[in-house]
Every structure is written in structure tokens, then in C-alpha cells.
mmCIF file of C-alpha atoms and ligand atoms in Angstrom:
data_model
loop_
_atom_site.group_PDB
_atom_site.id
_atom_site.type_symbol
_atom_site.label_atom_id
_atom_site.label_comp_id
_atom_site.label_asym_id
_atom_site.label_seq_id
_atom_site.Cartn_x
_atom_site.Cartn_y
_atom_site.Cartn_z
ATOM 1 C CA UNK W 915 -42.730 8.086 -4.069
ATOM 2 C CA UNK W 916 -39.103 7.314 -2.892
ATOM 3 C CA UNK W 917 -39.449 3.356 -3.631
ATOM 4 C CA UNK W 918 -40.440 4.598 -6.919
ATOM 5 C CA UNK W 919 -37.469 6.799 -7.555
ATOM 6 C CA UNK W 920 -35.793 4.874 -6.633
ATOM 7 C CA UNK W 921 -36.807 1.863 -9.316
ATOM 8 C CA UNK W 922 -36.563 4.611 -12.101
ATOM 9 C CA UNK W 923 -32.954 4.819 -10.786
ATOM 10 C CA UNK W 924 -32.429 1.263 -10.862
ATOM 11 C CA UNK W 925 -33.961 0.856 -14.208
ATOM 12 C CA UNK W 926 -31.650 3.667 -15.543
ATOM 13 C CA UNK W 927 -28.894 2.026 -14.287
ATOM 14 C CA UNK W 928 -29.585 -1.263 -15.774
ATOM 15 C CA UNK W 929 -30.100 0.237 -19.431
ATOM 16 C CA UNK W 930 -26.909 2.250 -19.022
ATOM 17 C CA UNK W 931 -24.973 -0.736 -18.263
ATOM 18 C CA UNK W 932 -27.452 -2.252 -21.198
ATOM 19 C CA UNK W 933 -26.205 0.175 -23.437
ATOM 20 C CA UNK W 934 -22.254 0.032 -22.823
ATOM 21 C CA UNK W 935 -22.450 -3.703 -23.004
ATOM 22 C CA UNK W 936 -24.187 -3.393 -26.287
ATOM 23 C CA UNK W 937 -21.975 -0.278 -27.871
ATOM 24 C CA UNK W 938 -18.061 -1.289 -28.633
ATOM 25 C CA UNK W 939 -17.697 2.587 -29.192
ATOM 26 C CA UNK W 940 -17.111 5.035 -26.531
ATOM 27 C CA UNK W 941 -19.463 8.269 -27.746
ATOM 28 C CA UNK W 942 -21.370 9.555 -25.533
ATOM 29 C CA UNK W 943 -24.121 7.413 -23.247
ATOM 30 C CA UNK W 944 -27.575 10.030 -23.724
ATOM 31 C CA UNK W 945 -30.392 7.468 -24.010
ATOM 32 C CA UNK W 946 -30.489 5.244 -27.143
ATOM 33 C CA UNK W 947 -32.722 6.190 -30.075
ATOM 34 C CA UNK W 948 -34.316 2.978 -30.074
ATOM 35 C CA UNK W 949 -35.142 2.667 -26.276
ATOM 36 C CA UNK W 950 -36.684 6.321 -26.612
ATOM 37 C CA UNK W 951 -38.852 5.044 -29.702
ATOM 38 C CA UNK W 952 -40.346 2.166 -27.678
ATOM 39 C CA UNK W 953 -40.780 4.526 -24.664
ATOM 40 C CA UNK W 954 -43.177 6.658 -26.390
ATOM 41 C CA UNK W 955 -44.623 3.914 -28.252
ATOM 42 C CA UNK W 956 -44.574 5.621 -31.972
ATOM 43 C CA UNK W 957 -42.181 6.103 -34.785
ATOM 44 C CA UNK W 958 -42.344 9.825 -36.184
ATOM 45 C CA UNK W 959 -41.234 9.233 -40.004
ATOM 46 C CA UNK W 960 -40.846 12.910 -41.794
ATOM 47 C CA UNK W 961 -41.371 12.609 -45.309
ATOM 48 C CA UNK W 962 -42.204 14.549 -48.095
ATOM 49 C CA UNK W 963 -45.141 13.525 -49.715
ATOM 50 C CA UNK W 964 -44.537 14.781 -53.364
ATOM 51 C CA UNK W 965 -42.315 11.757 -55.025
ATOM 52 C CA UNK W 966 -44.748 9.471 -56.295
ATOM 53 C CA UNK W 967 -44.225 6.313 -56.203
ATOM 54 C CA UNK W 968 -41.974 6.262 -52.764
ATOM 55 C CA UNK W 969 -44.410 8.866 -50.706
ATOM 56 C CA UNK W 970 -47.431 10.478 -52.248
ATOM 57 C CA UNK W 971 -50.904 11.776 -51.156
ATOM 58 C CA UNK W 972 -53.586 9.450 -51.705
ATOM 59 C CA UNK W 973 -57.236 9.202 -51.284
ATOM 60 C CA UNK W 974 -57.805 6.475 -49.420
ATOM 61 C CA UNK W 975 -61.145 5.069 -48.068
ATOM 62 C CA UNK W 976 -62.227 8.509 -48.969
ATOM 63 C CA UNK W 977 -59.212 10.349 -46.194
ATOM 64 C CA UNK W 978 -56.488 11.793 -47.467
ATOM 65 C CA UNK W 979 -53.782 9.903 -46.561
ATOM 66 C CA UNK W 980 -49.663 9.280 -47.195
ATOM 67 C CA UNK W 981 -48.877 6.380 -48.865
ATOM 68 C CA UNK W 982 -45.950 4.802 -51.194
ATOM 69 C CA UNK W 983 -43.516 2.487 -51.063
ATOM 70 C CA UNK W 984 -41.703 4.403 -48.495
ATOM 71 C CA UNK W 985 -44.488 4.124 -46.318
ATOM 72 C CA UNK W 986 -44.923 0.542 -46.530
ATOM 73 C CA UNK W 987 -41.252 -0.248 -45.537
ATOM 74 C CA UNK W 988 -41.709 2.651 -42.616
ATOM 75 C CA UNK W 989 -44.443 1.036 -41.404
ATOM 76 C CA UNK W 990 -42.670 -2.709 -41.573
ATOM 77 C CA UNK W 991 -39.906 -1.024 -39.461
ATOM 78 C CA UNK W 992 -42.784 0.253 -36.900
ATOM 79 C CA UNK W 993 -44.017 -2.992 -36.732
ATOM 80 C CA UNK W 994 -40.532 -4.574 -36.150
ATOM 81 C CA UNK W 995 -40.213 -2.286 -33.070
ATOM 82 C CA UNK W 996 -43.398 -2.858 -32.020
ATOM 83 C CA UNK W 997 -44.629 0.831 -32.302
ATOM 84 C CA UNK W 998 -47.032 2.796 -34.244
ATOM 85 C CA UNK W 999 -46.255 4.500 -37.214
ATOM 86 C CA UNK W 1000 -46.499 8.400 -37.368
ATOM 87 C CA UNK W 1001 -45.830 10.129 -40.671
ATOM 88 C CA UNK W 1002 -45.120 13.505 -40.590
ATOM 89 C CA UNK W 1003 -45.442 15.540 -43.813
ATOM 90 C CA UNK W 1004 -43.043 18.568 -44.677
ATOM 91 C CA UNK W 1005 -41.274 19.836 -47.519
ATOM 92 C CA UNK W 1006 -38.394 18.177 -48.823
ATOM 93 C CA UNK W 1007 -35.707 20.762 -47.689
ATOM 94 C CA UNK W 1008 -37.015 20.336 -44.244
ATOM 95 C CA UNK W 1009 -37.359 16.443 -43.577
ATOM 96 C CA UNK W 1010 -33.211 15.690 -42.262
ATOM 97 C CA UNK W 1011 -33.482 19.010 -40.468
ATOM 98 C CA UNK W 1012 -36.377 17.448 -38.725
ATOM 99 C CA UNK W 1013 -34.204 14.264 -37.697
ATOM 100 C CA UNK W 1014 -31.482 16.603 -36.843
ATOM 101 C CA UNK W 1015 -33.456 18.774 -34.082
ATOM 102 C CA UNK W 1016 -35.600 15.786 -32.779
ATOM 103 C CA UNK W 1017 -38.796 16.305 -33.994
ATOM 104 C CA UNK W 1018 -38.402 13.332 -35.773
ATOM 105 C CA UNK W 1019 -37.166 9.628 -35.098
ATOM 106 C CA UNK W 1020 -36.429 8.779 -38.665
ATOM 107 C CA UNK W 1021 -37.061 10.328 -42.069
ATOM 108 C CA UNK W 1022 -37.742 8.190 -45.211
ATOM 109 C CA UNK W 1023 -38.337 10.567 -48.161
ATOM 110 C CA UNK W 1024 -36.339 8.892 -51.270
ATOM 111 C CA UNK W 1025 -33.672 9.924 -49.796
ATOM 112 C CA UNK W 1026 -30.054 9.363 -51.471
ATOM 113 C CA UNK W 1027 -26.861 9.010 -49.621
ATOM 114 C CA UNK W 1028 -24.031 11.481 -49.835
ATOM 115 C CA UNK W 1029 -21.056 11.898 -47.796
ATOM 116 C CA UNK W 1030 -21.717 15.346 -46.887
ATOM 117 C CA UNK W 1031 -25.299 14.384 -44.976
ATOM 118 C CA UNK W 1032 -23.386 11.138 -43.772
ATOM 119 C CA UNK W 1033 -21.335 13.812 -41.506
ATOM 120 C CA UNK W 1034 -24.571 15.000 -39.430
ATOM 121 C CA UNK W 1035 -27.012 11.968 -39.863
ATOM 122 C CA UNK W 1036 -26.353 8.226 -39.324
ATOM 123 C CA UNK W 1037 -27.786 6.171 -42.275
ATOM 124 C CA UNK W 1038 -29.315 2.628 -42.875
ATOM 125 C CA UNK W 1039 -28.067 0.341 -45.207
ATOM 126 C CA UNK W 1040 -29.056 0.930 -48.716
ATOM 127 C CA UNK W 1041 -32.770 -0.418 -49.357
ATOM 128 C CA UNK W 1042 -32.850 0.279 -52.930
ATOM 129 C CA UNK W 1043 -30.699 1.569 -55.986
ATOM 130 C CA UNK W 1044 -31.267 3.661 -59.163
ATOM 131 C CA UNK W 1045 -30.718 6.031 -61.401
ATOM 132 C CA UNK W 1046 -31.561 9.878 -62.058
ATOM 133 C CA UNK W 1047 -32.844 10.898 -64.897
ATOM 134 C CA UNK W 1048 -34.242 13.845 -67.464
ATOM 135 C CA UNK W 1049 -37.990 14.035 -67.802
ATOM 136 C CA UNK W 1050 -38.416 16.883 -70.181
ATOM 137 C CA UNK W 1051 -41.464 17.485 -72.755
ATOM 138 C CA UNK W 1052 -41.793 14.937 -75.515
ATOM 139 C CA UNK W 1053 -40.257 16.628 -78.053
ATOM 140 C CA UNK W 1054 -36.843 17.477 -76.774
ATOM 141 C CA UNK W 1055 -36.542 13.997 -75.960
ATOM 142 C CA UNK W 1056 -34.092 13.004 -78.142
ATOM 143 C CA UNK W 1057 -32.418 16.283 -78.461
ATOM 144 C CA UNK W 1058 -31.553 15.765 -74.852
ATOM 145 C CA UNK W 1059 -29.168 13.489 -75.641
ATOM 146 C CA UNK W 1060 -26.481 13.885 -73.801
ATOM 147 C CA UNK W 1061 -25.668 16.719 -70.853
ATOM 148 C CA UNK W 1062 -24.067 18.589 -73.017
ATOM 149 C CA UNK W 1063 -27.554 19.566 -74.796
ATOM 150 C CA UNK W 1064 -28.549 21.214 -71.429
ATOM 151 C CA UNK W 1065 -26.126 24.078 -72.238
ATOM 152 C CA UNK W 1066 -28.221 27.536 -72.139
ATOM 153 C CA UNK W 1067 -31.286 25.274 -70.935
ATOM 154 C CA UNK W 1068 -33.502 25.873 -67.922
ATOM 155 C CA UNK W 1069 -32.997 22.735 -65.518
ATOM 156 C CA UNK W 1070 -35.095 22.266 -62.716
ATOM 157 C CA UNK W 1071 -34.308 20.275 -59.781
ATOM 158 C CA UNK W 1072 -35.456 20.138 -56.217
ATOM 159 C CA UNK W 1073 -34.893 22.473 -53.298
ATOM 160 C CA UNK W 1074 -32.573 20.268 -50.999
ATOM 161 C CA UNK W 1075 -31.865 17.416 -52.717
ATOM 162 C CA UNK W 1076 -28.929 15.382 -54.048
ATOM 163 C CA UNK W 1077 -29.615 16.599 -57.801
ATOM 164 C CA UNK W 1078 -29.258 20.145 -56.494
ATOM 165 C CA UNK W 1079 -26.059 19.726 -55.491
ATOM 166 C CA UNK W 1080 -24.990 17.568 -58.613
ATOM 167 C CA UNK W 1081 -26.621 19.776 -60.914
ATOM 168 C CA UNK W 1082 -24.482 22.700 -59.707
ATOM 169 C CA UNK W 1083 -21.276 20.631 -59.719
ATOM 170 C CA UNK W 1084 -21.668 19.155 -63.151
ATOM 171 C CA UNK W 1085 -24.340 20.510 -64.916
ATOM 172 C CA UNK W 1086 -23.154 24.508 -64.475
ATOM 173 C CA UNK W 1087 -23.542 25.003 -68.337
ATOM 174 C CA UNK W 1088 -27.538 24.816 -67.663
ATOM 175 C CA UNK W 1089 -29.815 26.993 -65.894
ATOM 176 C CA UNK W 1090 -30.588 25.508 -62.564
ATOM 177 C CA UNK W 1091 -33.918 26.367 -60.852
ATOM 178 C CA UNK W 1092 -34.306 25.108 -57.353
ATOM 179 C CA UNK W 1093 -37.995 24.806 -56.362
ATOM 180 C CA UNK W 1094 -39.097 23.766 -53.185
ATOM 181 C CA UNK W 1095 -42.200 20.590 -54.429
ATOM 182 C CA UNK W 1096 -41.774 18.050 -57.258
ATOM 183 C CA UNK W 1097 -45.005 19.239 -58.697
ATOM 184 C CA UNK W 1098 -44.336 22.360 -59.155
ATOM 185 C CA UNK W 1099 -41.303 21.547 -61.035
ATOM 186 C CA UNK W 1100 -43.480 19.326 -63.269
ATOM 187 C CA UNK W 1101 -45.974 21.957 -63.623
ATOM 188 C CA UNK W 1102 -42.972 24.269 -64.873
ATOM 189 C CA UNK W 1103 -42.337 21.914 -67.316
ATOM 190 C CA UNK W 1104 -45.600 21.751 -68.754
ATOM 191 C CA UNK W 1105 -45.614 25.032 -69.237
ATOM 192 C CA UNK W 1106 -42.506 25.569 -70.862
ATOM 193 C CA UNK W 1107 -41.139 27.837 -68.554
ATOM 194 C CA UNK W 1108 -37.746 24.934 -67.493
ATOM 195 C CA UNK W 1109 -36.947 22.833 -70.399
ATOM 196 C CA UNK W 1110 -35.667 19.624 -67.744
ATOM 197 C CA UNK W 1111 -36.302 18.014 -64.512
ATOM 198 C CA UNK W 1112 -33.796 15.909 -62.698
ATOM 199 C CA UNK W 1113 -35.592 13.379 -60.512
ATOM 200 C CA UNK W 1114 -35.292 9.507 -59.381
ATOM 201 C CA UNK W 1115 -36.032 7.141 -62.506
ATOM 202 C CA UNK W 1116 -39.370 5.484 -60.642
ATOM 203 C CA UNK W 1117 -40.320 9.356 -59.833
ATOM 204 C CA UNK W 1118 -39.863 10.515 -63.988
ATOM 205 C CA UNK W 1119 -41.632 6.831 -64.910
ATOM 206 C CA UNK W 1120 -44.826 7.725 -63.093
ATOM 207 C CA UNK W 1121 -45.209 10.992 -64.556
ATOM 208 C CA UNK W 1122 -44.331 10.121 -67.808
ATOM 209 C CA UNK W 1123 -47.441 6.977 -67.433
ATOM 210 C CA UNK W 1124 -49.851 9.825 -66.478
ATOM 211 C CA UNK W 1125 -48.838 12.822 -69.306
ATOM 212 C CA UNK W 1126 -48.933 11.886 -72.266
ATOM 213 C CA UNK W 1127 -46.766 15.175 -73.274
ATOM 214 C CA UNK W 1128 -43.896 13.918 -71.336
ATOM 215 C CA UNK W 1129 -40.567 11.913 -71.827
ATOM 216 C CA UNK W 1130 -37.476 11.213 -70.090
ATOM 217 C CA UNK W 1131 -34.697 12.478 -71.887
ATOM 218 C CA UNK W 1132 -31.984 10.397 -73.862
ATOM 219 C CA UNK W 1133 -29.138 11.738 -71.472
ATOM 220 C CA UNK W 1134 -27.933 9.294 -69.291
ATOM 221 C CA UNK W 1135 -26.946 9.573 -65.785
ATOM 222 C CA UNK W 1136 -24.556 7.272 -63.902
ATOM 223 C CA UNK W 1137 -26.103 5.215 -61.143
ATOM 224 C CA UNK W 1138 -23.427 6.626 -58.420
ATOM 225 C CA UNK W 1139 -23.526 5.702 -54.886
ATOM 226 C CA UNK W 1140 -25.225 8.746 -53.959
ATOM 227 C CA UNK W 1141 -28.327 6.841 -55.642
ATOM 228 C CA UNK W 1142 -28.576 4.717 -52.592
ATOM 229 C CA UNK W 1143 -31.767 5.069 -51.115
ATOM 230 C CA UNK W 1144 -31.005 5.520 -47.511
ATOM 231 C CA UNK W 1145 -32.745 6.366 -44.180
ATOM 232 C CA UNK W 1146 -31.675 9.131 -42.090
ATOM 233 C CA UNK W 1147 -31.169 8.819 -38.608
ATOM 234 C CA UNK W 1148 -29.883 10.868 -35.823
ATOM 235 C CA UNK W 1149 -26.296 10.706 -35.614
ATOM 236 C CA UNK W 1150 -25.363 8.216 -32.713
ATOM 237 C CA UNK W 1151 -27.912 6.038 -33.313
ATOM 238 C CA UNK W 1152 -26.067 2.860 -33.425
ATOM 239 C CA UNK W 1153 -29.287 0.589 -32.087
ATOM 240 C CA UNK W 1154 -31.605 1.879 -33.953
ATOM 241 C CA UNK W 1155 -29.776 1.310 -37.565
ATOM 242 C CA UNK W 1156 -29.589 -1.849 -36.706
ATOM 243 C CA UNK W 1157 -32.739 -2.752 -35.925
ATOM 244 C CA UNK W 1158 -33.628 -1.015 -38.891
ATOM 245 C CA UNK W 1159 -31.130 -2.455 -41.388
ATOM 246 C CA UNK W 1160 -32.066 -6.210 -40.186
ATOM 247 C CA UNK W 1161 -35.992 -5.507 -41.834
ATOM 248 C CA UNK W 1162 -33.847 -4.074 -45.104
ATOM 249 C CA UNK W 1163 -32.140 -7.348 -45.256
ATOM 250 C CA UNK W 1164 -35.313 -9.077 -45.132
ATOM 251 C CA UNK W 1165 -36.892 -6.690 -47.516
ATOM 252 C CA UNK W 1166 -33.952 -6.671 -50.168
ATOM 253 C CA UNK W 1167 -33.972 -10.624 -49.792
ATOM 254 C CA UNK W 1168 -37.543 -10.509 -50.534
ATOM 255 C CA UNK W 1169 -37.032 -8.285 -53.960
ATOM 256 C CA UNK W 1170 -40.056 -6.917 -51.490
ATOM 257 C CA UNK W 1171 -39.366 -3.201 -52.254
ATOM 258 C CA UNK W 1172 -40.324 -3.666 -56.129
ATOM 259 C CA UNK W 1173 -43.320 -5.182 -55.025
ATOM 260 C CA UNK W 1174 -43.956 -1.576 -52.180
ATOM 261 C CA UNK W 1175 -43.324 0.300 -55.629
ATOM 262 C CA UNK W 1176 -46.160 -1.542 -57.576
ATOM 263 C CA UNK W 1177 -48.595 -1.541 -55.256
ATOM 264 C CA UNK W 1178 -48.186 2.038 -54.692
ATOM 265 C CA UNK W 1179 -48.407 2.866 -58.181
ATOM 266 C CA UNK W 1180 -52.291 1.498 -57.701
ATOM 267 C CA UNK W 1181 -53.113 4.580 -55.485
ATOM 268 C CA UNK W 1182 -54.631 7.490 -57.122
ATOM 269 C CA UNK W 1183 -52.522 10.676 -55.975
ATOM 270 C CA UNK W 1184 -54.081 13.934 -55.029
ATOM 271 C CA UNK W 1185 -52.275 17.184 -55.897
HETATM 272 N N1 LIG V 1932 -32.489 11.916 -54.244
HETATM 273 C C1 LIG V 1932 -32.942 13.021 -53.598
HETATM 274 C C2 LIG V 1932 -32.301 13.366 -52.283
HETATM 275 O O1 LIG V 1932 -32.149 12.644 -51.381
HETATM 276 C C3 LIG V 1932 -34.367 13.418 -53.739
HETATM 277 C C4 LIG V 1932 -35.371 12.913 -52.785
HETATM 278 C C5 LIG V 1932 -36.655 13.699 -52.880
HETATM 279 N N2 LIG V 1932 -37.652 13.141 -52.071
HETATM 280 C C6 LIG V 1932 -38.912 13.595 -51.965
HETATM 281 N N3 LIG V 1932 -39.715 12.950 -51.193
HETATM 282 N N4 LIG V 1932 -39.291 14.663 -52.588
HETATM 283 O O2 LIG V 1932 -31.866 14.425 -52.114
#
């Protein structure tokens, strides 16, 4: 119908002007990320579902299902906007790819800022802050003192991630394994075939509560800003962040993410 084209048109209009009233910045005026998100009516969150206790596979009411603190705070941000929550699981080394070719809105996966990603994705603000560290088999705990014990060693780390790329900057005297879950990297542990994993404190802590064989190392590692624990969005997505970084405001007022992370350590997780 004409009378309806025209009131698309009209509508179009109205968000354009909207939108330049709204953005001080002159990039380019493709429809906003958030307006798109309420559109459809859902939030696609990619995650990978392998980092206990931010995003993990659960039974749940007898379903499998992904939960974690992650989740929780994904789903708070759904709820902001007034949308559903979808979670879509993938490997790690795929989840900013999938914000970066749009089959994703947002991806919340433990993920840590770096400068490098900051040049293709817009981030939130940081929602929570910590350490990596060395969870290795009990007894090479204390030999593992410092990084300079990981000379000649086998050091895992994870396909994609932030301790990738710092293991190969700083840690070059080890042997760095990239593999693509953070099971299987455990599992290589436990067999003895990588003496190390690098990992996110909470990550090391809930392994360490469930094997008895396992430790995290003596070595220490600096909490650096590229511990920030950051959500990736796609680049230009001015409206969005902030919607987004006004519920990690509330959340970081709240000390509510430390709550997410113990309540998610309840779940059971399912390999
Ligand atoms: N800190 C890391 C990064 O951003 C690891 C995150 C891994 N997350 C996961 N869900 N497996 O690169």
C-alpha cells in the first residue's frame, strides 16, 4: 500500500533525524544496533560455553541448557531492552567473528579487552576484573613458581584468546599449545601430556574445587587491563554500549556480578 510506504518512509525519517540528534559523531547513519535489536525483538549473545563459572553447560530441569554468570548479566541486558535473550553457542575462536559478520548482536564469553580487538569491535565498560593464572597438576605447584620455571615446559592456552597472544609475547621460553575448548586443555593436563594451563582465576578455581589432582601454580600474573572483562559489540554501536554499560553500572554498584559467579557455581556442568 502507498499510505503505507509511505509511513515506513516517515518513520525512517524520524529515526534518522532520531539518530543524528542522539550521535555527536559524524560516522556513518546505517540503522542503530539497538533500534535493530528491538525490531526483531531478541538479543543473539554468542558465547562459548566451556569457561565455567562465566558460561557453562548445565543440566537444568533435566534440558541441557547455557548458564553462568555471563548469562545472567546477558539476560539482565535483554531484559533492559525489553527483548528476549538468545544464546548462541560456538567455539571460542569464533564468538567476535560472529559479532563482526552480524550473526550476532553481542558476544559475552569472558571476554578480556585488548587494544588490538578494540580496533574492529566496540566494547562495554568493564563489568568485572581479574587475574590469569597457572593451573597445573598438584605437584608442580610450587615448582611453578615463577614464569621462568615454564622454560622447556608444555603450556597450554586457548585457541583465540588473550593468553594466546600473551603467552607468545612473554612466555616464548615455554611450549605453547593452542587448543580450540577449555576442556580439552584440562584433559591434557590430566594426562600429562602439557605441564600448564593459562586461564581466568574464577575459571582455574572451579577446576581446581572439582580435581582433587589439580593446583594453580605459584607464578603470578599481573592483573593488566587486558583482564577487563568486556562485551563485544559491533563497531559503531554507540546506542547500544550505552544502554548496555548503564545495567553494568547498576550491576558493579550492586557487587551483583560476585553474586552471578556464586550462583553459577551451584549448577552441575555437563562435558
Ligand atoms: N580472556 C580470554 C579472552 O578474551 C579468554 C576468554 C575465554 N572464554 C571462553 N568462554 N572460553 O581472550
Amino acid at each position: 500500500m502507498k499510505f503505507n510506504k509511505i509511513l515506513t518512509l516517515a518513520a525512517t525519517v524520524v529515526a534518522g533525524l532520531t539518530l543524528a540528534a542522539c550521535s555527536s559523531s559524524t560516522t556513518e547513519s546505517s540503522k542503530s544496533t539497538l533500534d535493530a535489536i528491538k525490531e526483531k525483538g531478541t538479543l543473539v549473545a554468542a558465547t562459548s560455553p566451556d569457561y565455567a563459572p562465566f558460561e557453562f553447560q548445565a543440566l537444568v530441569d533435566g534440558k541441557n541448557e547455557v548458564v553462568g554468570a555471563d548469562i545472567m548479566l546477558a539476560q539482565k541486558i535483554a531484559d533492559e531492552l525489553g527483548v528476549k535473550l538468545e544464546i548462541s553457542p560456538m567455539n571460542f575462536d569464533n564468538v567476535l567473528t560472529s559479532v563482526q559478520n552480524g550473526k550476532a548482536d553481542i558476544a559475552i564469553a569472558g571476554i578480556s579487552y585488548s587494544e588490538e580487538r578494540a580496533k574492529t569491535f566496540d566494547f562495554s565498560e568493564e563489568y568485572y576484573l581479574i587475574s590469569d593464572v597457572l593451573l597445573v597438576n598438584k605437584d608442580k605447584a610450587d615448582q611453578i613458581k615463577d614464569t621462568n620455571a615454564l622454560a622447556g615446559l608444555n603450556l597450554a592456552v586457548q585457541k583465540g584468546s588473550t593468553q594466546e597472544t600473551y603467552a607468545k609475547e612473554n612466555l616464548s621460553s615455554a611450549k605453547i599449545v593452542s587448543l580450540t575448548l577449555m576442556g580439552e586443555a584440562v584433559n591434557e593436563l590430566k594426562a600429562g601430556k602439557v605441564d600448564a594451563v593459562l586461564m581466568d582465576s574464577p575459571v582455574a578455581a572451579g577446576y581446581v574445587s572439582q580435581n582433587a589432582d589439580l593446583a594453580i601454580a605459584k607464578a603470578e600474573f599481573p592483573t593488566i587491563d587486558e583482564n577487563s572483562k568486556v562485551i563485544a559489540l559491533p563497531k559503531g554501536s554507540a546506542d547500544l554500549k550505552a544502554e548496555i554499560d548503564k545495567v553494568i553500572a547498576d550491576v558493579k554498584a550492586k557487587g551483583e556480578f560476585d553474586a552471578f559467579l556464586e550462583k553459577a557455581a551451584t549448577y552441575t556442568a555437563v562435558e
